[in-house]
């Protein structure tokens, strides 16, 4: 092989290697970007949460047992047991955690299964009850997005405890502030 042929073969090999790196780069995950969802932990967390359907609600529930849950305790327990992730203890601090560790969205239609959803206080059942600046509202509730317009949550004794609910057309849709993944 002469030097022109060797140079030409080398350029082809280098081009092929560069193309492979460009194509494969998005598929190579970095350890600090692995989420609970990609590790299968989110499905375990959801399975755990669903196993507690009907468990009574108690505001400020005792985190040392599973006889009752409030919304943030349920989320904390699900992700700790299912994904090995210890989230903060209140819905507001869980919201700050997600804002710090994940991309967030203000449109619940963009959420993925297992994402956390954060809500403002209840002001009424119609959309007009929630007009105004969402970004300035305090987080008062957290739930887990299940996909297909449903969420897993617990929010009052009268509601029957841990349950699944539709989002669209309900006060939950109007109260929604933002959501994002647990990483």
Tab-separated table of C-alpha atoms in Angstrom:
chain	number	residue	atom	x	y	z
A	1	UNK	CA	0.000	0.000	0.000
A	2	UNK	CA	1.451	3.389	-0.908
A	3	UNK	CA	1.344	6.459	1.327
A	4	UNK	CA	-1.670	7.991	-0.494
A	5	UNK	CA	-3.713	4.814	0.087
A	6	UNK	CA	-2.631	4.630	3.746
A	7	UNK	CA	-3.632	8.278	4.267
A	8	UNK	CA	-7.010	7.685	2.601
A	9	UNK	CA	-7.747	4.557	4.721
A	10	UNK	CA	-6.760	6.449	7.893
A	11	UNK	CA	-9.159	9.304	7.074
A	12	UNK	CA	-12.011	6.856	6.475
A	13	UNK	CA	-11.316	5.078	9.784
A	14	UNK	CA	-11.155	8.381	11.683
A	15	UNK	CA	-14.425	9.552	10.071
A	16	UNK	CA	-16.135	6.270	10.974
A	17	UNK	CA	-15.010	6.526	14.609
A	18	UNK	CA	-16.204	10.145	14.853
A	19	UNK	CA	-19.593	9.221	13.376
A	20	UNK	CA	-19.980	6.400	15.918
A	21	UNK	CA	-19.179	8.761	18.777
A	22	UNK	CA	-21.713	11.313	17.529
A	23	UNK	CA	-24.435	8.681	17.142
A	24	UNK	CA	-23.768	6.878	20.433
A	25	UNK	CA	-23.113	9.917	22.659
A	26	UNK	CA	-26.794	10.512	23.605
A	27	UNK	CA	-27.138	6.828	24.493
A	28	UNK	CA	-24.280	6.860	26.979
A	29	UNK	CA	-25.727	7.898	30.342
A	30	UNK	CA	-23.679	9.701	32.922
A	31	UNK	CA	-23.970	8.407	36.520
A	32	UNK	CA	-25.111	11.760	37.919
A	33	UNK	CA	-27.935	11.925	35.366
A	34	UNK	CA	-29.489	8.559	36.191
A	35	UNK	CA	-33.025	9.106	37.438
A	36	UNK	CA	-35.271	6.915	39.514
A	37	UNK	CA	-37.243	6.265	36.325
A	38	UNK	CA	-34.293	4.967	34.313
A	39	UNK	CA	-33.244	2.588	37.077
A	40	UNK	CA	-36.689	1.028	37.381
A	41	UNK	CA	-37.006	2.588	40.822
A	42	UNK	CA	-39.970	4.714	39.829
A	43	UNK	CA	-42.008	1.620	38.922
A	44	UNK	CA	-41.123	0.052	42.265
A	45	UNK	CA	-42.085	3.289	44.012
A	46	UNK	CA	-45.440	3.410	42.205
A	47	UNK	CA	-46.116	-0.248	42.989
A	48	UNK	CA	-45.450	0.458	46.666
A	49	UNK	CA	-47.737	3.511	46.613
A	50	UNK	CA	-50.556	1.590	44.942
A	51	UNK	CA	-50.283	-1.120	47.589
A	52	UNK	CA	-51.377	1.510	50.141
A	53	UNK	CA	-54.611	2.525	48.347
A	54	UNK	CA	-57.221	3.339	50.993
A	55	UNK	CA	-54.667	3.962	53.759
A	56	UNK	CA	-56.076	6.830	55.858
A	57	UNK	CA	-54.862	10.408	55.505
A	58	UNK	CA	-53.478	12.234	58.524
A	59	UNK	CA	-51.851	15.652	58.246
A	60	UNK	CA	-48.367	15.486	59.756
A	61	UNK	CA	-48.538	11.698	59.833
A	62	UNK	CA	-46.065	9.716	61.908
A	63	UNK	CA	-43.248	8.911	59.474
A	64	UNK	CA	-42.168	5.910	61.544
A	65	UNK	CA	-45.142	3.760	60.424
A	66	UNK	CA	-47.472	3.266	57.463
A	67	UNK	CA	-50.839	3.291	59.264
A	68	UNK	CA	-51.505	6.818	57.925
A	69	UNK	CA	-49.932	9.144	55.357
A	70	UNK	CA	-50.069	12.774	54.410
A	71	UNK	CA	-49.138	13.687	50.821
A	72	UNK	CA	-45.434	14.346	51.380
A	73	UNK	CA	-45.037	11.333	53.681
A	74	UNK	CA	-46.525	9.056	50.998
A	75	UNK	CA	-44.134	10.414	48.332
A	76	UNK	CA	-41.166	10.231	50.704
A	77	UNK	CA	-41.963	6.629	51.667
A	78	UNK	CA	-42.556	5.482	48.071
A	79	UNK	CA	-39.256	6.815	46.746
A	80	UNK	CA	-37.223	5.761	49.770
A	81	UNK	CA	-38.503	2.166	49.690
A	82	UNK	CA	-38.886	1.831	45.911
A	83	UNK	CA	-35.956	3.784	44.511
A	84	UNK	CA	-33.599	4.223	47.464
A	85	UNK	CA	-33.952	8.012	47.242
A	86	UNK	CA	-34.522	9.953	50.456
A	87	UNK	CA	-36.551	13.030	49.566
A	88	UNK	CA	-37.101	15.979	51.907
A	89	UNK	CA	-40.051	15.721	54.274
A	90	UNK	CA	-42.547	18.410	53.158
A	91	UNK	CA	-44.252	19.094	49.827
A	92	UNK	CA	-42.569	22.520	49.620
A	93	UNK	CA	-39.078	21.127	50.252
A	94	UNK	CA	-39.759	18.240	47.854
A	95	UNK	CA	-40.695	20.866	45.249
A	96	UNK	CA	-37.434	22.711	45.856
A	97	UNK	CA	-35.544	19.402	45.552
A	98	UNK	CA	-37.138	18.677	42.159
A	99	UNK	CA	-36.439	22.247	40.963
A	100	UNK	CA	-32.775	21.827	41.935
A	101	UNK	CA	-32.242	18.310	40.541
A	102	UNK	CA	-34.515	18.151	37.486
A	103	UNK	CA	-35.965	20.039	34.558
A	104	UNK	CA	-39.462	21.163	35.509
A	105	UNK	CA	-42.587	21.852	33.479
A	106	UNK	CA	-45.623	23.995	34.185
A	107	UNK	CA	-47.769	21.845	31.870
A	108	UNK	CA	-48.890	18.555	33.414
A	109	UNK	CA	-49.387	17.099	29.917
A	110	UNK	CA	-45.565	17.066	29.571
A	111	UNK	CA	-45.010	14.891	32.657
A	112	UNK	CA	-43.699	11.343	32.569
A	113	UNK	CA	-44.921	8.441	34.684
A	114	UNK	CA	-43.424	8.780	38.159
A	115	UNK	CA	-42.843	12.536	38.001
A	116	UNK	CA	-43.852	14.534	41.054
A	117	UNK	CA	-46.635	17.094	40.723
A	118	UNK	CA	-46.838	20.186	42.927
A	119	UNK	CA	-49.991	22.156	43.683
A	120	UNK	CA	-51.159	25.402	45.292
A	121	UNK	CA	-53.952	25.725	47.872
A	122	UNK	CA	-57.573	24.922	47.039
A	123	UNK	CA	-59.576	28.047	46.089
A	124	UNK	CA	-62.652	26.475	44.491
A	125	UNK	CA	-63.723	24.014	41.833
A	126	UNK	CA	-63.687	26.195	38.698
A	127	UNK	CA	-60.782	27.341	36.561
A	128	UNK	CA	-61.614	31.006	37.204
A	129	UNK	CA	-60.892	30.471	40.906
A	130	UNK	CA	-57.204	30.044	40.004
A	131	UNK	CA	-56.433	32.973	37.717
A	132	UNK	CA	-53.327	34.922	38.614
A	133	UNK	CA	-49.601	34.416	38.936
A	134	UNK	CA	-48.962	30.719	39.526
A	135	UNK	CA	-45.242	31.255	39.991
A	136	UNK	CA	-45.838	33.221	43.199
A	137	UNK	CA	-47.969	30.540	44.846
A	138	UNK	CA	-46.817	28.413	47.766
A	139	UNK	CA	-46.648	24.642	47.313
A	140	UNK	CA	-49.228	22.979	49.563
A	141	UNK	CA	-49.580	19.518	47.995
A	142	UNK	CA	-47.597	16.848	46.128
A	143	UNK	CA	-48.763	13.845	44.072
A	144	UNK	CA	-47.202	11.295	41.705
A	145	UNK	CA	-48.093	11.313	38.018
A	146	UNK	CA	-49.182	7.838	36.855
A	147	UNK	CA	-49.595	8.651	33.172
A	148	UNK	CA	-52.744	8.814	31.057
A	149	UNK	CA	-54.019	11.835	32.989
A	150	UNK	CA	-54.056	10.159	36.419
A	151	UNK	CA	-52.180	10.741	39.656
A	152	UNK	CA	-51.593	8.918	42.947
A	153	UNK	CA	-52.082	10.979	46.088
A	154	UNK	CA	-53.609	11.421	49.506
A	155	UNK	CA	-55.076	14.744	50.620
A	156	UNK	CA	-57.838	14.554	53.251
A	157	UNK	CA	-59.608	12.230	55.647
A	158	UNK	CA	-62.877	12.807	53.770
A	159	UNK	CA	-61.271	11.741	50.460
A	160	UNK	CA	-60.697	8.208	51.705
A	161	UNK	CA	-56.927	8.360	52.039
A	162	UNK	CA	-54.456	7.142	49.412
A	163	UNK	CA	-56.183	7.127	46.012
A	164	UNK	CA	-55.829	7.720	42.287
A	165	UNK	CA	-57.541	10.652	40.588
A	166	UNK	CA	-58.052	12.163	37.142
A	167	UNK	CA	-56.417	15.518	36.541
A	168	UNK	CA	-58.124	17.043	33.490
A	169	UNK	CA	-61.058	19.329	34.173
A	170	UNK	CA	-60.690	19.136	37.955
A	171	UNK	CA	-59.409	21.596	40.527
A	172	UNK	CA	-56.168	19.587	40.457
A	173	UNK	CA	-55.549	20.766	36.901
A	174	UNK	CA	-56.180	24.382	37.897
A	175	UNK	CA	-54.078	24.155	41.069
A	176	UNK	CA	-51.085	22.530	39.331
A	177	UNK	CA	-47.917	24.640	39.650
A	178	UNK	CA	-45.157	22.465	38.158
A	179	UNK	CA	-43.783	18.965	38.025
A	180	UNK	CA	-40.551	17.117	37.399
A	181	UNK	CA	-38.571	13.928	37.837
A	182	UNK	CA	-36.857	12.611	40.944
A	183	UNK	CA	-33.151	12.082	40.298
